[in-house]
Amino acid sequence: MQIYGTEITSPLLLGTAQYPSPTVLNAAIEASGTQIITVSLRRETATGSGAGFFDLLQQNDCHILPNTAGCHTAQEAITTARMAREMFETDWLKLEVIGHSDTLQPDVFGLVEAARVLAADGFKLFPYTTDDLVVGEKLIDAGCEVLMPWGAPIGSGQGLRNPDALLSMRAHFPNTALIVDAGIGRPSDAAQAMELGMDAVLLNTAVAKAGDPVGMARAMALAIKAGRAGFQAGPMERRDMAVPSTPILGLAELG
Amino acid sequence: MKIKVNGQMHELSHPSPTLALTAALAKLGFTNPALATAVNGLFVPRDARADVALVDGDQLEVLAPMQGG
């Protein structure tokens, strides 16, 4: 898939939070085969908490995708985006403007507002959005070449709550990279997203909070690959009733 | 001079009513080069820090790289 002119071959984007240790994080990144990892910015502490993580980031070849997680207004997201661009030396940005603290649902009004400002400022945006087509159109109008609809609330692991809406997005935005972000819990959820024609899946908690994060990173990569291959192969239509798969013609009369 | 740094009030002893952001960061002990700064909600690029003068009551945010999803 082409993302802002960059060819990305792995359809798995991986978050870097909540792993048991930096060693496990590194191993999960490797096992997943990802080429894009998400990162964030938080308040520096007196002990220099960010330095170790920054060193870890230098050790792998992934593209860095900073987020604006935790921002509740367009202005907060805009300021955070500019800080992230300087820190990580990239104009890629996972744009999040959170509208509701229980569901962590995107505030799509603030999201579009921030996207307009940041796209005009040269950012290449990966907006975390809902599956609303109208919002998607406005984000594309603002300059987004990628849309990241939620599958379910962040960190919930509920899988795809509204697959029909994702199908509609695929049909409505055939030339836009669609990445399901948030809500994936199991490999089957990731496979389902890919079977619907999504271009990629962004995961974090499902891998980081698995019993064996490295094993789950591998499982997710396989599921995503299988789902993609299934989409490309064209799944059969569902039927309401049974249809025998073994031919009736030539059936012996034995009764 | 009193300024709010990452949500906490700090009293910085300083003779003049303004203090350059670069000097404030040094006084506050932020020595890690991988930092990004904002004053009163607006981003201050690294090479502009010497030109930004903090005054009493300013709010400074000093952010570092962190794991994220």
PDB file of C-alpha atoms in Angstrom:
ATOM      1  CA  MET A   1       0.000   0.000   0.000  1.00  0.00           C
ATOM      2  CA  GLN A   2       1.115   3.547  -0.730  1.00  0.00           C
ATOM      3  CA  ILE A   3       0.964   5.919   2.221  1.00  0.00           C
ATOM      4  CA  TYR A   4       1.797   9.522   1.408  1.00  0.00           C
ATOM      5  CA  GLY A   5       4.114   8.336  -1.354  1.00  0.00           C
ATOM      6  CA  THR A   6       5.839   5.707   0.802  1.00  0.00           C
ATOM      7  CA  GLU A   7       5.421   2.050  -0.118  1.00  0.00           C
ATOM      8  CA  ILE A   8       4.431   0.048   2.964  1.00  0.00           C
ATOM      9  CA  THR A   9       4.369  -3.721   2.560  1.00  0.00           C
ATOM     10  CA  SER A  10       3.267  -4.742   6.069  1.00  0.00           C
ATOM     11  CA  PRO A  11      -0.456  -4.142   6.699  1.00  0.00           C
ATOM     12  CA  LEU A  12       0.080  -4.163  10.468  1.00  0.00           C
ATOM     13  CA  LEU A  13       0.774  -0.993  12.443  1.00  0.00           C
ATOM     14  CA  LEU A  14       1.810  -1.576  16.041  1.00  0.00           C
ATOM     15  CA  GLY A  15       1.479   0.560  19.165  1.00  0.00           C
ATOM     16  CA  THR A  16       4.338   0.600  21.649  1.00  0.00           C
ATOM     17  CA  ALA A  17       2.483   1.069  24.968  1.00  0.00           C
ATOM     18  CA  GLN A  18       1.725  -1.294  27.865  1.00  0.00           C
ATOM     19  CA  TYR A  19       4.294  -4.017  27.130  1.00  0.00           C
ATOM     20  CA  PRO A  20       5.786  -5.865  30.111  1.00  0.00           C
ATOM     21  CA  SER A  21       9.298  -4.654  29.209  1.00  0.00           C
ATOM     22  CA  PRO A  22      11.269  -2.896  26.461  1.00  0.00           C
ATOM     23  CA  THR A  23      12.761  -6.269  25.511  1.00  0.00           C
ATOM     24  CA  VAL A  24       9.300  -7.752  24.925  1.00  0.00           C
ATOM     25  CA  LEU A  25       8.294  -4.635  22.972  1.00  0.00           C
ATOM     26  CA  ASN A  26      11.297  -5.006  20.680  1.00  0.00           C
ATOM     27  CA  ALA A  27      10.624  -8.701  20.173  1.00  0.00           C
ATOM     28  CA  ALA A  28       6.941  -8.026  19.427  1.00  0.00           C
ATOM     29  CA  ILE A  29       7.873  -5.391  16.852  1.00  0.00           C
ATOM     30  CA  GLU A  30      10.136  -7.877  15.149  1.00  0.00           C
ATOM     31  CA  ALA A  31       7.641 -10.776  15.301  1.00  0.00           C
ATOM     32  CA  SER A  32       4.849  -8.606  13.882  1.00  0.00           C
ATOM     33  CA  GLY A  33       6.878  -7.586  10.849  1.00  0.00           C
ATOM     34  CA  THR A  34       5.479  -4.072  11.215  1.00  0.00           C
ATOM     35  CA  GLN A  35       7.053  -1.125   9.445  1.00  0.00           C
ATOM     36  CA  ILE A  36       5.126   1.558  11.343  1.00  0.00           C
ATOM     37  CA  ILE A  37       5.046   1.975  15.132  1.00  0.00           C
ATOM     38  CA  THR A  38       3.073   4.561  17.083  1.00  0.00           C
ATOM     39  CA  VAL A  39       4.570   6.682  19.856  1.00  0.00           C
ATOM     40  CA  SER A  40       3.497   9.564  22.040  1.00  0.00           C
ATOM     41  CA  LEU A  41       4.653  12.517  24.105  1.00  0.00           C
ATOM     42  CA  ARG A  42       4.199  12.899  27.844  1.00  0.00           C
ATOM     43  CA  ARG A  43       5.449  15.233  30.549  1.00  0.00           C
ATOM     44  CA  GLU A  44       9.154  14.857  31.209  1.00  0.00           C
ATOM     45  CA  THR A  45      10.082  13.894  34.756  1.00  0.00           C
ATOM     46  CA  ALA A  46      13.070  15.002  36.788  1.00  0.00           C
ATOM     47  CA  THR A  47      14.695  11.631  36.131  1.00  0.00           C
ATOM     48  CA  GLY A  48      14.539  12.033  32.354  1.00  0.00           C
ATOM     49  CA  SER A  49      11.934   9.326  31.727  1.00  0.00           C
ATOM     50  CA  GLY A  50      11.837   9.780  27.975  1.00  0.00           C
ATOM     51  CA  ALA A  51      15.523   9.249  27.218  1.00  0.00           C
ATOM     52  CA  GLY A  52      15.516   5.433  27.391  1.00  0.00           C
ATOM     53  CA  PHE A  53      12.534   5.090  25.101  1.00  0.00           C
ATOM     54  CA  PHE A  54      14.029   7.526  22.602  1.00  0.00           C
ATOM     55  CA  ASP A  55      17.170   5.363  22.471  1.00  0.00           C
ATOM     56  CA  LEU A  56      15.035   2.258  21.909  1.00  0.00           C
ATOM     57  CA  LEU A  57      13.321   3.937  18.951  1.00  0.00           C
ATOM     58  CA  GLN A  58      16.675   4.608  17.338  1.00  0.00           C
ATOM     59  CA  GLN A  59      17.420   0.871  17.356  1.00  0.00           C
ATOM     60  CA  ASN A  60      14.793  -0.210  14.827  1.00  0.00           C
ATOM     61  CA  ASP A  61      14.066   0.741  11.244  1.00  0.00           C
ATOM     62  CA  CYS A  62      10.321   1.367  11.595  1.00  0.00           C
ATOM     63  CA  HIS A  63       8.620   4.545  10.504  1.00  0.00           C
ATOM     64  CA  ILE A  64       7.598   6.511  13.590  1.00  0.00           C
ATOM     65  CA  LEU A  65       3.963   7.581  13.800  1.00  0.00           C
ATOM     66  CA  PRO A  66       3.493   9.985  16.743  1.00  0.00           C
ATOM     67  CA  ASN A  67      -0.010  10.340  18.151  1.00  0.00           C
ATOM     68  CA  THR A  68      -1.935  13.106  19.870  1.00  0.00           C
ATOM     69  CA  ALA A  69      -3.533  10.697  22.359  1.00  0.00           C
ATOM     70  CA  GLY A  70      -5.267  12.366  25.263  1.00  0.00           C
ATOM     71  CA  CYS A  71      -5.976  15.634  23.451  1.00  0.00           C
ATOM     72  CA  HIS A  72      -9.574  16.771  23.888  1.00  0.00           C
ATOM     73  CA  THR A  73      -9.530  19.936  21.782  1.00  0.00           C
ATOM     74  CA  ALA A  74      -8.287  20.826  18.321  1.00  0.00           C
ATOM     75  CA  GLN A  75      -5.869  23.356  19.814  1.00  0.00           C
ATOM     76  CA  GLU A  76      -4.317  20.786  22.175  1.00  0.00           C
ATOM     77  CA  ALA A  77      -3.888  18.398  19.269  1.00  0.00           C
ATOM     78  CA  ILE A  78      -2.347  21.090  17.054  1.00  0.00           C
ATOM     79  CA  THR A  79       0.218  22.074  19.708  1.00  0.00           C
ATOM     80  CA  THR A  80       1.014  18.426  20.491  1.00  0.00           C
ATOM     81  CA  ALA A  81       1.415  17.693  16.769  1.00  0.00           C
ATOM     82  CA  ARG A  82       3.971  20.448  16.360  1.00  0.00           C
ATOM     83  CA  MET A  83       5.893  19.282  19.431  1.00  0.00           C
ATOM     84  CA  ALA A  84       5.867  15.712  18.076  1.00  0.00           C
ATOM     85  CA  ARG A  85       7.091  16.784  14.637  1.00  0.00           C
ATOM     86  CA  GLU A  86      10.140  18.412  16.182  1.00  0.00           C
ATOM     87  CA  MET A  87      10.773  15.562  18.611  1.00  0.00           C
ATOM     88  CA  PHE A  88      10.469  12.643  16.202  1.00  0.00           C
ATOM     89  CA  GLU A  89      11.558  14.497  13.052  1.00  0.00           C
ATOM     90  CA  THR A  90       8.581  13.299  11.016  1.00  0.00           C
ATOM     91  CA  ASP A  91       5.562  14.997   9.510  1.00  0.00           C
ATOM     92  CA  TRP A  92       3.475  11.831   9.880  1.00  0.00           C
ATOM     93  CA  LEU A  93       0.889  12.167  12.631  1.00  0.00           C
ATOM     94  CA  LYS A  94      -1.809   9.953  14.098  1.00  0.00           C
ATOM     95  CA  LEU A  95      -4.327  12.684  14.800  1.00  0.00           C
ATOM     96  CA  GLU A  96      -6.615  12.007  17.751  1.00  0.00           C
ATOM     97  CA  VAL A  97      -9.084  14.448  19.242  1.00  0.00           C
ATOM     98  CA  ILE A  98     -11.008  12.620  21.935  1.00  0.00           C
ATOM     99  CA  GLY A  99     -14.631  13.605  22.480  1.00  0.00           C
ATOM    100  CA  HIS A 100     -15.830  11.368  25.267  1.00  0.00           C
ATOM    101  CA  SER A 101     -13.871  10.091  28.238  1.00  0.00           C
ATOM    102  CA  ASP A 102     -15.856   6.843  28.672  1.00  0.00           C
ATOM    103  CA  THR A 103     -15.778   5.617  25.081  1.00  0.00           C
ATOM    104  CA  LEU A 104     -12.717   7.582  23.918  1.00  0.00           C
ATOM    105  CA  GLN A 105     -14.820   8.278  20.843  1.00  0.00           C
ATOM    106  CA  PRO A 106     -13.239  10.747  18.424  1.00  0.00           C
ATOM    107  CA  ASP A 107     -14.603  14.302  18.551  1.00  0.00           C
ATOM    108  CA  VAL A 108     -15.097  14.427  14.813  1.00  0.00           C
ATOM    109  CA  PHE A 109     -15.767  18.184  14.798  1.00  0.00           C
ATOM    110  CA  GLY A 110     -12.481  18.945  16.563  1.00  0.00           C
ATOM    111  CA  LEU A 111     -10.777  16.316  14.411  1.00  0.00           C
ATOM    112  CA  VAL A 112     -11.769  17.974  11.139  1.00  0.00           C
ATOM    113  CA  GLU A 113     -10.857  21.412  12.530  1.00  0.00           C
ATOM    114  CA  ALA A 114      -7.393  20.210  13.596  1.00  0.00           C
ATOM    115  CA  ALA A 115      -6.895  18.292  10.332  1.00  0.00           C
ATOM    116  CA  ARG A 116      -7.486  21.435   8.262  1.00  0.00           C
ATOM    117  CA  VAL A 117      -4.895  23.414  10.224  1.00  0.00           C
ATOM    118  CA  LEU A 118      -2.293  20.650  10.355  1.00  0.00           C
ATOM    119  CA  ALA A 119      -2.615  19.528   6.721  1.00  0.00           C
ATOM    120  CA  ALA A 120      -2.111  23.165   5.655  1.00  0.00           C
ATOM    121  CA  ASP A 121       0.981  23.162   7.887  1.00  0.00           C
ATOM    122  CA  GLY A 122       2.464  20.216   5.972  1.00  0.00           C
ATOM    123  CA  PHE A 123       1.488  17.313   8.217  1.00  0.00           C
ATOM    124  CA  LYS A 124       0.700  13.920   6.691  1.00  0.00           C
ATOM    125  CA  LEU A 125      -2.261  12.862   8.740  1.00  0.00           C
ATOM    126  CA  PHE A 126      -3.565   9.501   9.918  1.00  0.00           C
ATOM    127  CA  PRO A 127      -6.826  10.624  11.573  1.00  0.00           C
ATOM    128  CA  TYR A 128      -8.430   8.351  14.173  1.00  0.00           C
ATOM    129  CA  THR A 129     -12.075   8.721  13.247  1.00  0.00           C
ATOM    130  CA  THR A 130     -15.459   7.012  13.395  1.00  0.00           C
ATOM    131  CA  ASP A 131     -16.932   5.070  10.464  1.00  0.00           C
ATOM    132  CA  ASP A 132     -19.025   8.111   9.427  1.00  0.00           C
ATOM    133  CA  LEU A 133     -18.803   8.720   5.669  1.00  0.00           C
ATOM    134  CA  VAL A 134     -19.504  12.449   5.933  1.00  0.00           C
ATOM    135  CA  VAL A 135     -16.656  12.941   8.370  1.00  0.00           C
ATOM    136  CA  GLY A 136     -14.431  10.849   6.109  1.00  0.00           C
ATOM    137  CA  GLU A 137     -15.219  13.122   3.173  1.00  0.00           C
ATOM    138  CA  LYS A 138     -14.399  16.223   5.197  1.00  0.00           C
ATOM    139  CA  LEU A 139     -11.096  14.730   6.342  1.00  0.00           C
ATOM    140  CA  ILE A 140     -10.174  13.902   2.746  1.00  0.00           C
ATOM    141  CA  ASP A 141     -11.173  17.432   1.702  1.00  0.00           C
ATOM    142  CA  ALA A 142      -8.837  18.713   4.427  1.00  0.00           C
ATOM    143  CA  GLY A 143      -5.949  16.805   2.819  1.00  0.00           C
ATOM    144  CA  CYS A 144      -5.950  13.384   4.524  1.00  0.00           C
ATOM    145  CA  GLU A 145      -4.879  10.480   2.298  1.00  0.00           C
ATOM    146  CA  VAL A 146      -5.512   7.954   5.078  1.00  0.00           C
ATOM    147  CA  LEU A 147      -8.577   7.334   7.259  1.00  0.00           C
ATOM    148  CA  MET A 148      -8.414   5.289  10.445  1.00  0.00           C
ATOM    149  CA  PRO A 149     -11.941   4.279  11.486  1.00  0.00           C
ATOM    150  CA  TRP A 150     -12.431   2.674  14.872  1.00  0.00           C
ATOM    151  CA  GLY A 151     -13.461  -0.965  15.088  1.00  0.00           C
ATOM    152  CA  ALA A 152     -14.594  -0.613  18.712  1.00  0.00           C
ATOM    153  CA  PRO A 153     -13.619   1.653  21.633  1.00  0.00           C
ATOM    154  CA  ILE A 154      -9.853   1.945  22.252  1.00  0.00           C
ATOM    155  CA  GLY A 155      -8.483  -0.862  24.399  1.00  0.00           C
ATOM    156  CA  SER A 156     -11.811  -2.702  24.556  1.00  0.00           C
ATOM    157  CA  GLY A 157     -10.806  -5.690  22.418  1.00  0.00           C
ATOM    158  CA  GLN A 158     -14.422  -6.067  21.302  1.00  0.00           C
ATOM    159  CA  GLY A 159     -13.614  -6.585  17.641  1.00  0.00           C
ATOM    160  CA  LEU A 160     -15.516  -4.912  14.819  1.00  0.00           C
ATOM    161  CA  ARG A 161     -18.772  -3.502  16.244  1.00  0.00           C
ATOM    162  CA  ASN A 162     -20.095  -2.361  12.878  1.00  0.00           C
ATOM    163  CA  PRO A 163     -18.580  -4.272   9.965  1.00  0.00           C
ATOM    164  CA  ASP A 164     -21.284  -3.047   7.576  1.00  0.00           C
ATOM    165  CA  ALA A 165     -20.145   0.551   8.109  1.00  0.00           C
ATOM    166  CA  LEU A 166     -16.576  -0.437   7.309  1.00  0.00           C
ATOM    167  CA  LEU A 167     -17.793  -2.105   4.106  1.00  0.00           C
ATOM    168  CA  SER A 168     -19.553   1.150   3.206  1.00  0.00           C
ATOM    169  CA  MET A 169     -16.330   3.065   3.825  1.00  0.00           C
ATOM    170  CA  ARG A 170     -14.447   0.689   1.541  1.00  0.00           C
ATOM    171  CA  ALA A 171     -17.024   1.178  -1.212  1.00  0.00           C
ATOM    172  CA  HIS A 172     -17.202   4.943  -0.726  1.00  0.00           C
ATOM    173  CA  PHE A 173     -13.446   5.599  -0.491  1.00  0.00           C
ATOM    174  CA  PRO A 174     -11.906   3.145  -2.980  1.00  0.00           C
ATOM    175  CA  ASN A 175      -8.690   5.150  -3.348  1.00  0.00           C
ATOM    176  CA  THR A 176      -8.074   6.093   0.275  1.00  0.00           C
ATOM    177  CA  ALA A 177      -5.945   3.943   2.570  1.00  0.00           C
ATOM    178  CA  LEU A 178      -8.284   2.622   5.280  1.00  0.00           C
ATOM    179  CA  ILE A 179      -6.708   1.411   8.504  1.00  0.00           C
ATOM    180  CA  VAL A 180      -8.868  -0.017  11.294  1.00  0.00           C
ATOM    181  CA  ASP A 181      -7.584   1.583  14.461  1.00  0.00           C
ATOM    182  CA  ALA A 182      -8.789   0.534  17.900  1.00  0.00           C
ATOM    183  CA  GLY A 183     -10.937  -2.267  19.232  1.00  0.00           C
ATOM    184  CA  ILE A 184      -9.189  -5.300  17.749  1.00  0.00           C
ATOM    185  CA  GLY A 185      -8.898  -8.038  20.381  1.00  0.00           C
ATOM    186  CA  ARG A 186      -8.124 -11.281  18.580  1.00  0.00           C
ATOM    187  CA  PRO A 187      -6.500 -12.447  15.375  1.00  0.00           C
ATOM    188  CA  SER A 188      -9.956 -13.270  13.957  1.00  0.00           C
ATOM    189  CA  ASP A 189     -10.971  -9.602  14.406  1.00  0.00           C
ATOM    190  CA  ALA A 190      -7.920  -8.480  12.453  1.00  0.00           C
ATOM    191  CA  ALA A 191      -8.591 -11.073   9.748  1.00  0.00           C
ATOM    192  CA  GLN A 192     -12.192  -9.887   9.488  1.00  0.00           C
ATOM    193  CA  ALA A 193     -11.080  -6.279   8.995  1.00  0.00           C
ATOM    194  CA  MET A 194      -8.809  -7.342   6.161  1.00  0.00           C
ATOM    195  CA  GLU A 195     -11.528  -9.543   4.599  1.00  0.00           C
ATOM    196  CA  LEU A 196     -13.710  -6.415   4.450  1.00  0.00           C
ATOM    197  CA  GLY A 197     -11.075  -4.813   2.262  1.00  0.00           C
ATOM    198  CA  MET A 198      -9.293  -2.636   4.790  1.00  0.00           C
ATOM    199  CA  ASP A 199      -5.710  -1.800   3.815  1.00  0.00           C
ATOM    200  CA  ALA A 200      -4.225  -2.318   7.267  1.00  0.00           C
ATOM    201  CA  VAL A 201      -4.910  -2.706  10.972  1.00  0.00           C
ATOM    202  CA  LEU A 202      -3.428  -0.741  13.871  1.00  0.00           C
ATOM    203  CA  LEU A 203      -3.081  -2.710  17.106  1.00  0.00           C
ATOM    204  CA  ASN A 204      -1.650  -2.133  20.523  1.00  0.00           C
ATOM    205  CA  THR A 205      -3.470  -3.531  23.555  1.00  0.00           C
ATOM    206  CA  ALA A 206      -4.380  -6.821  21.851  1.00  0.00           C
ATOM    207  CA  VAL A 207      -0.683  -7.611  21.524  1.00  0.00           C
ATOM    208  CA  ALA A 208       0.727  -5.858  24.603  1.00  0.00           C
ATOM    209  CA  LYS A 209      -1.823  -7.394  26.998  1.00  0.00           C
ATOM    210  CA  ALA A 210      -1.780 -10.906  25.532  1.00  0.00           C
ATOM    211  CA  GLY A 211      -0.384 -13.688  27.694  1.00  0.00           C
ATOM    212  CA  ASP A 212       2.510 -13.930  25.243  1.00  0.00           C
ATOM    213  CA  PRO A 213       2.817 -10.595  23.427  1.00  0.00           C
ATOM    214  CA  VAL A 214       5.445 -11.862  21.003  1.00  0.00           C
ATOM    215  CA  GLY A 215       3.357 -14.917  20.104  1.00  0.00           C
ATOM    216  CA  MET A 216       0.293 -12.712  19.640  1.00  0.00           C
ATOM    217  CA  ALA A 217       2.238 -10.289  17.424  1.00  0.00           C
ATOM    218  CA  ARG A 218       3.090 -13.238  15.207  1.00  0.00           C
ATOM    219  CA  ALA A 219      -0.500 -14.528  15.250  1.00  0.00           C
ATOM    220  CA  MET A 220      -1.868 -11.107  14.305  1.00  0.00           C
ATOM    221  CA  ALA A 221       0.545 -10.828  11.396  1.00  0.00           C
ATOM    222  CA  LEU A 222      -0.566 -14.238  10.092  1.00  0.00           C
ATOM    223  CA  ALA A 223      -4.269 -13.416  10.535  1.00  0.00           C
ATOM    224  CA  ILE A 224      -3.880 -10.112   8.716  1.00  0.00           C
ATOM    225  CA  LYS A 225      -2.066 -11.811   5.873  1.00  0.00           C
ATOM    226  CA  ALA A 226      -4.782 -14.492   5.638  1.00  0.00           C
ATOM    227  CA  GLY A 227      -7.594 -11.908   5.749  1.00  0.00           C
ATOM    228  CA  ARG A 228      -5.963  -9.888   3.005  1.00  0.00           C
ATOM    229  CA  ALA A 229      -5.472 -12.954   0.820  1.00  0.00           C
ATOM    230  CA  GLY A 230      -9.125 -13.897   1.437  1.00  0.00           C
ATOM    231  CA  PHE A 231     -10.333 -10.457   0.357  1.00  0.00           C
ATOM    232  CA  GLN A 232      -8.233 -10.611  -2.795  1.00  0.00           C
ATOM    233  CA  ALA A 233      -9.528 -14.107  -3.590  1.00  0.00           C
ATOM    234  CA  GLY A 234     -13.173 -12.913  -3.389  1.00  0.00           C
ATOM    235  CA  PRO A 235     -15.257 -14.696  -0.727  1.00  0.00           C
ATOM    236  CA  MET A 236     -18.446 -16.483  -1.851  1.00  0.00           C
ATOM    237  CA  GLU A 237     -21.879 -14.943  -1.298  1.00  0.00           C
ATOM    238  CA  ARG A 238     -23.730 -15.971   1.848  1.00  0.00           C
ATOM    239  CA  ARG A 239     -26.856 -18.082   1.312  1.00  0.00           C
ATOM    240  CA  ASP A 240     -29.955 -18.328   3.449  1.00  0.00           C
ATOM    241  CA  MET A 241     -30.347 -22.096   3.038  1.00  0.00           C
ATOM    242  CA  ALA A 242     -28.160 -25.162   2.696  1.00  0.00           C
ATOM    243  CA  VAL A 243     -26.935 -26.094  -0.774  1.00  0.00           C
ATOM    244  CA  PRO A 244     -25.270 -29.503  -1.070  1.00  0.00           C
ATOM    245  CA  SER A 245     -21.665 -29.307  -2.093  1.00  0.00           C
ATOM    246  CA  THR A 246     -21.557 -32.956  -3.264  1.00  0.00           C
ATOM    247  CA  PRO A 247     -23.362 -33.419  -6.625  1.00  0.00           C
ATOM    248  CA  ILE A 248     -26.908 -34.883  -6.504  1.00  0.00           C
ATOM    249  CA  LEU A 249     -26.576 -36.294 -10.031  1.00  0.00           C
ATOM    250  CA  GLY A 250     -25.601 -39.956  -9.919  1.00  0.00           C
ATOM    251  CA  LEU A 251     -26.783 -40.465  -6.347  1.00  0.00           C
ATOM    252  CA  ALA A 252     -27.557 -44.164  -5.814  1.00  0.00           C
ATOM    253  CA  GLU A 253     -31.060 -45.331  -4.729  1.00  0.00           C
ATOM    254  CA  LEU A 254     -30.364 -47.605  -1.803  1.00  0.00           C
ATOM    255  CA  GLY A 255     -33.465 -47.280   0.302  1.00  0.00           C
TER     256      GLY A 255
ATOM    257  CA  MET B   1       9.245  34.439  39.442  1.00  0.00           C
ATOM    258  CA  LYS B   2       6.500  31.838  39.711  1.00  0.00           C
ATOM    259  CA  ILE B   3       5.726  29.675  36.699  1.00  0.00           C
ATOM    260  CA  LYS B   4       3.731  26.495  36.303  1.00  0.00           C
ATOM    261  CA  VAL B   5       5.858  23.651  34.949  1.00  0.00           C
ATOM    262  CA  ASN B   6       4.085  20.474  33.834  1.00  0.00           C
ATOM    263  CA  GLY B   7       1.172  21.375  36.084  1.00  0.00           C
ATOM    264  CA  GLN B   8       3.181  22.253  39.210  1.00  0.00           C
ATOM    265  CA  MET B   9       4.065  25.722  40.495  1.00  0.00           C
ATOM    266  CA  HIS B  10       7.786  26.516  40.618  1.00  0.00           C
ATOM    267  CA  GLU B  11       9.470  29.525  42.168  1.00  0.00           C
ATOM    268  CA  LEU B  12      12.538  30.490  40.169  1.00  0.00           C
ATOM    269  CA  SER B  13      14.886  33.017  41.754  1.00  0.00           C
ATOM    270  CA  HIS B  14      15.747  35.521  39.084  1.00  0.00           C
ATOM    271  CA  PRO B  15      16.575  39.232  39.325  1.00  0.00           C
ATOM    272  CA  SER B  16      14.755  40.518  36.226  1.00  0.00           C
ATOM    273  CA  PRO B  17      11.031  40.183  35.467  1.00  0.00           C
ATOM    274  CA  THR B  18      11.645  37.976  32.443  1.00  0.00           C
ATOM    275  CA  LEU B  19      13.621  34.786  31.960  1.00  0.00           C
ATOM    276  CA  ALA B  20      14.611  33.142  28.664  1.00  0.00           C
ATOM    277  CA  LEU B  21      13.070  29.710  28.164  1.00  0.00           C
ATOM    278  CA  THR B  22      16.522  28.180  27.636  1.00  0.00           C
ATOM    279  CA  ALA B  23      17.646  29.548  31.019  1.00  0.00           C
ATOM    280  CA  ALA B  24      14.461  28.360  32.724  1.00  0.00           C
ATOM    281  CA  LEU B  25      14.946  24.816  31.400  1.00  0.00           C
ATOM    282  CA  ALA B  26      18.515  24.776  32.729  1.00  0.00           C
ATOM    283  CA  LYS B  27      17.389  26.098  36.127  1.00  0.00           C
ATOM    284  CA  LEU B  28      14.682  23.452  36.294  1.00  0.00           C
ATOM    285  CA  GLY B  29      17.166  20.679  35.543  1.00  0.00           C
ATOM    286  CA  PHE B  30      15.847  19.605  32.134  1.00  0.00           C
ATOM    287  CA  THR B  31      19.094  18.442  30.594  1.00  0.00           C
ATOM    288  CA  ASN B  32      17.803  15.692  28.295  1.00  0.00           C
ATOM    289  CA  PRO B  33      18.075  17.015  24.711  1.00  0.00           C
ATOM    290  CA  ALA B  34      15.031  14.996  23.548  1.00  0.00           C
ATOM    291  CA  LEU B  35      12.450  17.469  24.829  1.00  0.00           C
ATOM    292  CA  ALA B  36       9.687  19.512  23.244  1.00  0.00           C
ATOM    293  CA  THR B  37       8.338  22.682  24.805  1.00  0.00           C
ATOM    294  CA  ALA B  38       5.139  24.718  24.835  1.00  0.00           C
ATOM    295  CA  VAL B  39       4.405  27.977  26.637  1.00  0.00           C
ATOM    296  CA  ASN B  40       0.824  28.899  27.471  1.00  0.00           C
ATOM    297  CA  GLY B  41      -0.444  26.198  25.129  1.00  0.00           C
ATOM    298  CA  LEU B  42       1.630  27.191  22.108  1.00  0.00           C
ATOM    299  CA  PHE B  43       4.553  25.220  20.699  1.00  0.00           C
ATOM    300  CA  VAL B  44       7.994  26.800  21.084  1.00  0.00           C
ATOM    301  CA  PRO B  45      10.502  25.271  18.624  1.00  0.00           C
ATOM    302  CA  ARG B  46      13.928  24.358  19.947  1.00  0.00           C
ATOM    303  CA  ASP B  47      15.731  27.137  18.097  1.00  0.00           C
ATOM    304  CA  ALA B  48      13.239  29.746  19.318  1.00  0.00           C
ATOM    305  CA  ARG B  49      13.650  28.981  23.023  1.00  0.00           C
ATOM    306  CA  ALA B  50      16.377  31.560  23.581  1.00  0.00           C
ATOM    307  CA  ASP B  51      14.075  34.276  22.211  1.00  0.00           C
ATOM    308  CA  VAL B  52      11.059  33.409  24.361  1.00  0.00           C
ATOM    309  CA  ALA B  53      10.978  35.344  27.621  1.00  0.00           C
ATOM    310  CA  LEU B  54       8.934  33.782  30.408  1.00  0.00           C
ATOM    311  CA  VAL B  55       7.067  36.062  32.775  1.00  0.00           C
ATOM    312  CA  ASP B  56       5.376  35.497  36.117  1.00  0.00           C
ATOM    313  CA  GLY B  57       2.371  33.181  35.796  1.00  0.00           C
ATOM    314  CA  ASP B  58       3.383  31.525  32.534  1.00  0.00           C
ATOM    315  CA  GLN B  59       2.548  27.879  31.978  1.00  0.00           C
ATOM    316  CA  LEU B  60       5.359  25.747  30.625  1.00  0.00           C
ATOM    317  CA  GLU B  61       4.961  22.202  29.313  1.00  0.00           C
ATOM    318  CA  VAL B  62       8.070  20.072  28.806  1.00  0.00           C
ATOM    319  CA  LEU B  63       7.364  16.812  27.009  1.00  0.00           C
ATOM    320  CA  ALA B  64       9.453  13.744  26.276  1.00  0.00           C
ATOM    321  CA  PRO B  65       9.047  10.699  23.999  1.00  0.00           C
ATOM    322  CA  MET B  66       6.792   8.065  25.471  1.00  0.00           C
ATOM    323  CA  GLN B  67       5.244   4.759  24.461  1.00  0.00           C
ATOM    324  CA  GLY B  68       1.920   5.223  22.713  1.00  0.00           C
ATOM    325  CA  GLY B  69      -0.840   3.401  20.869  1.00  0.00           C
TER     326      GLY B  69
END
